Tab-separated table of C-alpha atoms in Angstrom:
chain	number	residue	atom	x	y	z
X	1	MET	CA	37.437	127.641	-4.701
X	2	ASP	CA	36.567	128.240	-1.044
X	3	TYR	CA	35.198	131.775	-1.355
X	4	LEU	CA	34.811	132.590	2.329
X	5	ASN	CA	38.286	131.469	3.362
X	6	ALA	CA	39.861	133.292	0.413
X	7	ILE	CA	38.073	136.504	1.394
X	8	LEU	CA	39.016	136.103	5.060
X	9	GLU	CA	42.674	135.694	4.155
X	10	ARG	CA	42.620	138.955	2.203
X	11	LYS	CA	40.700	140.759	4.940
X	12	ARG	CA	43.320	139.875	7.512
X	13	ALA	CA	46.039	141.177	5.202
X	14	ASP	CA	44.089	144.386	4.523
X	15	LEU	CA	43.697	145.048	8.245
X	16	LYS	CA	47.417	145.694	8.539
X	17	LYS	CA	47.016	148.621	6.126
X	18	ILE	CA	44.066	150.318	7.826
X	19	LEU	CA	44.735	149.634	11.519
X	20	PRO	CA	47.000	152.716	11.787
X	21	LEU	CA	43.921	154.779	10.826
X	22	GLU	CA	41.659	153.286	13.495
X	23	GLY	CA	41.784	156.265	15.862
X	24	LYS	CA	40.957	158.781	13.139
X	25	LEU	CA	38.196	156.625	11.653
X	26	ARG	CA	36.629	155.962	15.042
X	27	ALA	CA	36.607	159.670	15.880
X	28	SER	CA	34.884	160.481	12.595
X	29	ALA	CA	32.404	157.625	13.035
X	30	ILE	CA	31.364	158.853	16.476
X	31	LEU	CA	30.472	162.264	15.020
X	32	ARG	CA	28.088	160.919	12.382
X	33	ASN	CA	24.362	161.190	13.167
X	34	ASP	CA	22.582	161.218	9.800
X	35	TYR	CA	21.695	157.542	9.352
X	36	ALA	CA	18.729	156.532	7.246
X	37	GLY	CA	16.865	153.632	8.853
X	38	PHE	CA	17.600	150.561	6.754
X	39	ARG	CA	15.714	148.017	8.845
X	40	THR	CA	12.518	150.069	9.008
X	41	ALA	CA	12.670	150.881	5.285
X	42	VAL	CA	12.778	147.223	4.247
X	43	ASP	CA	9.887	146.089	6.464
X	44	LEU	CA	6.674	146.595	4.463
X	45	GLY	CA	4.509	144.475	6.727
X	46	GLU	CA	3.788	140.796	7.044
X	47	ASN	CA	2.120	140.191	3.672
X	48	ARG	CA	4.588	141.928	1.338
X	49	LEU	CA	8.208	141.567	0.306
X	50	SER	CA	10.606	144.452	0.032
X	51	VAL	CA	13.290	144.281	-2.651
X	52	ILE	CA	16.911	145.123	-1.874
X	53	PRO	CA	19.100	144.901	-5.000
X	54	GLU	CA	22.848	144.623	-4.660
X	55	ILE	CA	25.293	146.742	-6.623
X	56	SER	CA	28.228	144.589	-7.678
X	57	ARG	CA	30.671	144.370	-10.565
X	58	SER	CA	31.278	140.592	-10.437
X	59	TYR	CA	28.895	137.697	-9.946
X	60	PRO	CA	30.893	134.543	-9.165
X	61	ALA	CA	27.827	132.390	-8.493
X	62	GLN	CA	26.808	132.906	-12.129
X	63	GLY	CA	30.359	132.716	-13.446
X	64	LEU	CA	30.076	136.261	-14.745
X	65	PRO	CA	33.405	138.125	-14.994
X	66	HIS	CA	34.214	141.603	-13.720
X	67	MET	CA	32.105	144.135	-15.583
X	68	ASP	CA	32.892	147.816	-15.896
X	69	MET	CA	29.378	149.150	-15.477
X	70	ASP	CA	28.353	152.565	-14.234
X	71	ILE	CA	27.185	152.015	-10.664
X	72	ARG	CA	25.094	155.190	-10.853
X	73	CYS	CA	23.145	153.640	-13.733
X	74	GLN	CA	22.708	150.443	-11.731
X	75	TYR	CA	21.459	152.455	-8.777
X	76	SER	CA	19.074	154.463	-10.962
X	77	MET	CA	17.511	151.309	-12.440
X	78	PHE	CA	17.082	149.820	-8.989
X	79	VAL	CA	15.358	152.930	-7.621
X	80	GLN	CA	13.067	152.977	-10.672
X	81	GLY	CA	12.221	149.351	-9.901
X	82	GLY	CA	11.010	150.337	-6.439
X	83	ALA	CA	13.920	149.275	-4.225
X	84	GLN	CA	13.414	149.974	-0.518
X	85	GLY	CA	17.153	149.898	0.139
X	86	VAL	CA	20.332	149.103	-1.741
X	87	SER	CA	23.194	146.798	-0.797
X	88	ILE	CA	26.724	147.372	-2.062
X	89	ALA	CA	29.171	144.475	-2.322
X	90	VAL	CA	32.400	145.968	-0.997
X	91	GLU	CA	34.771	142.989	-1.360
X	92	PRO	CA	37.108	143.723	-4.317
X	93	GLN	CA	38.507	140.401	-5.499
X	94	VAL	CA	35.367	138.274	-5.650
X	95	TYR	CA	32.698	140.947	-6.186
X	96	GLY	CA	34.675	143.785	-7.745
X	97	GLY	CA	33.625	146.152	-4.980
X	98	SER	CA	35.257	149.059	-3.157
X	99	TRP	CA	34.623	151.600	-0.430
X	100	ASP	CA	34.519	154.258	-3.151
X	101	MET	CA	31.324	152.613	-4.419
X	102	VAL	CA	29.716	153.064	-1.008
X	103	SER	CA	30.808	156.697	-0.901
X	104	VAL	CA	29.511	157.480	-4.402
X	105	ILE	CA	26.102	155.873	-3.894
X	106	SER	CA	25.544	157.141	-0.356
X	107	LYS	CA	25.973	160.718	-1.569
X	108	ILE	CA	23.210	160.428	-4.175
X	109	SER	CA	20.906	157.851	-2.635
X	110	SER	CA	17.323	158.581	-1.637
X	111	ILE	CA	17.054	155.123	-0.012
X	112	PRO	CA	19.144	153.557	2.784
X	113	VAL	CA	22.502	152.035	1.857
X	114	MET	CA	24.053	148.862	3.245
X	115	ALA	CA	27.774	148.126	2.989
X	116	ARG	CA	27.855	144.337	2.599
X	117	ASP	CA	31.233	142.819	3.301
X	118	VAL	CA	33.065	140.425	5.602
X	119	PHE	CA	33.660	142.522	8.724
X	120	ILE	CA	36.132	141.073	11.207
X	121	HIS	CA	37.418	144.140	13.106
X	122	PRO	CA	35.915	147.371	14.534
X	123	VAL	CA	38.051	149.538	12.237
X	124	GLN	CA	36.109	148.144	9.252
X	125	ILE	CA	32.825	149.117	10.900
X	126	CYS	CA	34.156	152.645	11.337
X	127	GLN	CA	35.220	152.662	7.695
X	128	ALA	CA	31.669	151.763	6.678
X	129	ILE	CA	30.239	154.592	8.764
X	130	VAL	CA	32.671	157.191	7.446
X	131	THR	CA	32.027	156.235	3.819
X	132	GLY	CA	28.281	156.748	4.265
X	133	ALA	CA	26.699	153.366	5.001
X	134	ASP	CA	23.435	153.291	6.947
X	135	ALA	CA	23.748	149.574	7.686
X	136	VAL	CA	26.245	146.727	7.637
X	137	ASN	CA	25.987	142.961	7.718
X	138	LEU	CA	27.824	140.726	10.138
X	139	LEU	CA	28.573	137.371	8.540
X	140	VAL	CA	28.315	135.032	11.500
X	141	ALA	CA	30.248	132.284	9.697
X	142	ALA	CA	33.279	134.573	9.436
X	143	VAL	CA	33.559	135.784	13.034
X	144	PRO	CA	34.498	133.685	16.098
X	145	GLU	CA	31.623	133.721	18.577
X	146	LYS	CA	33.651	135.515	21.273
X	147	GLU	CA	34.371	138.358	18.812
X	148	LEU	CA	30.853	138.596	17.396
X	149	GLU	CA	29.216	140.356	20.334
X	150	PRO	CA	31.810	143.186	20.615
X	151	LEU	CA	31.463	143.887	16.881
X	152	TYR	CA	27.670	143.859	17.087
X	153	ARG	CA	27.492	146.081	20.171
X	154	MET	CA	30.008	148.527	18.744
X	155	ALA	CA	28.185	148.875	15.404
X	156	THR	CA	24.723	149.254	16.900
X	157	GLY	CA	26.079	151.580	19.565
X	158	LEU	CA	27.371	153.929	16.882
X	159	GLY	CA	23.951	154.056	15.211
X	160	LEU	CA	24.211	151.543	12.380
X	161	ASP	CA	21.521	149.018	11.576
X	162	VAL	CA	23.239	145.626	11.750
X	163	MET	CA	21.971	142.706	9.681
X	164	MET	CA	23.132	139.396	11.118
X	165	GLU	CA	23.773	137.131	8.123
X	166	VAL	CA	23.374	133.411	8.791
X	167	HIS	CA	23.428	130.133	6.859
X	168	THR	CA	22.847	127.479	9.530
X	169	LEU	CA	20.853	126.903	12.707
X	170	LYS	CA	24.013	127.222	14.808
X	171	GLU	CA	24.761	130.629	13.281
X	172	LEU	CA	21.145	131.692	13.790
X	173	GLU	CA	21.327	130.722	17.463
X	174	ALA	CA	24.467	132.867	17.839
X	175	ALA	CA	22.581	135.830	16.362
X	176	MET	CA	19.610	135.246	18.656
X	177	ASP	CA	21.915	135.093	21.688
X	178	LEU	CA	22.644	138.757	20.907
X	179	GLU	CA	18.903	139.490	20.698
X	180	ALA	CA	19.379	140.653	17.112
X	181	ASP	CA	16.268	142.166	15.530
X	182	PHE	CA	17.478	142.127	11.895
X	183	VAL	CA	18.556	138.886	10.205
X	184	CYS	CA	19.434	137.785	6.683
X	185	ILE	CA	19.094	134.090	5.975
X	186	ASN	CA	21.548	133.445	3.157
X	187	ASN	CA	20.559	130.437	1.073
X	188	ALA	CA	24.021	130.242	-0.507
X	189	ASP	CA	26.788	128.213	1.080
X	190	PRO	CA	29.500	130.800	1.960
X	191	HIS	CA	32.276	128.489	0.798
X	192	THR	CA	30.819	127.349	-2.547
X	193	LEU	CA	28.066	129.971	-3.236
X	194	GLN	CA	25.659	127.173	-4.210
X	195	ALA	CA	22.162	128.282	-3.180
X	196	ASN	CA	18.979	126.534	-2.035
X	197	PRO	CA	15.938	128.654	-1.038
X	198	ALA	CA	14.800	125.854	1.270
X	199	VAL	CA	17.397	127.144	3.766
X	200	THR	CA	15.218	130.180	4.453
X	201	GLU	CA	12.081	128.047	4.763
X	202	ARG	CA	13.790	125.861	7.338
X	203	LEU	CA	15.553	128.456	9.480
X	204	ILE	CA	12.868	131.146	9.547
X	205	GLU	CA	10.688	128.899	11.694
X	206	GLU	CA	13.162	129.431	14.543
X	207	LEU	CA	12.770	133.222	14.561
X	208	PRO	CA	10.284	135.307	16.558
X	209	ALA	CA	7.844	137.481	14.628
X	210	SER	CA	9.529	140.632	15.956
X	211	VAL	CA	12.674	140.001	13.882
X	212	THR	CA	12.917	141.598	10.438
X	213	VAL	CA	14.042	138.814	8.091
X	214	LEU	CA	15.594	139.106	4.648
X	215	SER	CA	16.349	136.171	2.378
X	216	ALA	CA	19.264	136.116	-0.063
X	217	GLY	CA	20.615	133.690	-2.633
X	218	GLY	CA	18.959	131.592	-5.309
X	219	ILE	CA	15.858	133.773	-5.745
X	220	ARG	CA	15.794	133.557	-9.534
X	221	THR	CA	12.068	133.604	-10.269
X	222	VAL	CA	8.956	135.314	-8.956
X	223	GLU	CA	7.895	131.875	-7.706
X	224	ASP	CA	11.097	131.665	-5.639
X	225	ALA	CA	10.277	135.053	-4.125
X	226	LEU	CA	6.724	133.935	-3.344
X	227	ARG	CA	8.155	130.937	-1.474
X	228	MET	CA	10.179	133.339	0.680
X	229	LEU	CA	7.128	135.520	1.311
X	230	ASP	CA	4.935	132.584	2.264
X	231	ALA	CA	7.697	131.326	4.565
X	232	GLY	CA	7.552	134.640	6.430
X	233	ALA	CA	10.415	136.721	5.011
X	234	ASN	CA	10.050	140.506	4.991
X	235	GLY	CA	12.255	141.067	1.950
X	236	VAL	CA	14.753	139.644	-0.497
X	237	ILE	CA	18.269	140.699	-1.398
X	238	LEU	CA	18.789	140.255	-5.141
X	239	GLN	CA	22.373	139.825	-6.292
X	240	ASP	CA	23.374	137.937	-9.428
X	241	GLU	CA	19.661	137.294	-10.027
X	242	LEU	CA	19.465	140.743	-11.658
X	243	ALA	CA	22.758	140.601	-13.558
X	244	HIS	CA	21.446	138.858	-16.665
X	245	LEU	CA	18.290	140.963	-16.995
X	246	ASP	CA	18.166	143.815	-19.509
X	247	ILE	CA	15.297	145.396	-17.571
X	248	PRO	CA	15.740	144.381	-13.910
X	249	GLN	CA	12.971	146.772	-12.896
X	250	GLU	CA	10.331	144.386	-14.280
X	251	PHE	CA	11.496	141.509	-12.065
X	252	MET	CA	11.640	143.800	-9.036
X	253	GLU	CA	8.149	145.182	-9.703
X	254	ALA	CA	6.734	141.661	-10.048
X	255	ILE	CA	8.124	140.738	-6.632
X	256	LEU	CA	6.793	143.930	-5.084
X	257	ALA	CA	3.330	143.090	-6.433
X	258	LEU	CA	3.242	139.756	-4.561
X	259	ARG	CA	0.977	139.292	-1.555
X	260	ALA	CA	1.190	136.477	0.955
X	261	GLU	CA	-1.401	133.741	0.633
């Protein structure tokens, strides 16, 4: 299955349903001014990693089916584990997500919330703002270059932290052309979800020290996390890596205890 293209096809179909609401959503988004700073929260300095767990109901990379778990319980465990921020997988078909999940968690969260999705139109950015997100990602692989800058400028202009999510050097260069200061290097191929942490080690060398860098995908052991820290990452996004753990807090705490060599 080509995950990215399947998601993009659904996103384009979904746009037809929400485009009539664009004016109302944009007006509400403009009025919001209570953002928690996601980027600053996940930057603990150059010798430590922050941990950003992702709330999801499906984990396709692990072959785990849709699970009806209480997202409030997930959130509570992640906060107990020391999370600096929380990501919420919004996409419904692959990750079992929804905008309701963002709304529920944002209302109770003491840490910044990111709505992580495939955003291809400004109305989706407004939807993220209205439902309570403090940050969004922009998946560079999903957006034509000529459309990337307007989305980025619009989101940052409305007050959101925007994490540019990249998988290749070409995508990273597109993010740097926008002078982005917050980047996620995703080690997982967006089409197959197969992950290799060496992607972060390779691409991070192209980034200036002023950029806050998160790594995502394939970080299954504390040793994997240490590789990301030694490469220069500021934090890790943990997705399916936590799904099979009865006590995810222990894995999170072990990563938070790491110090760069």
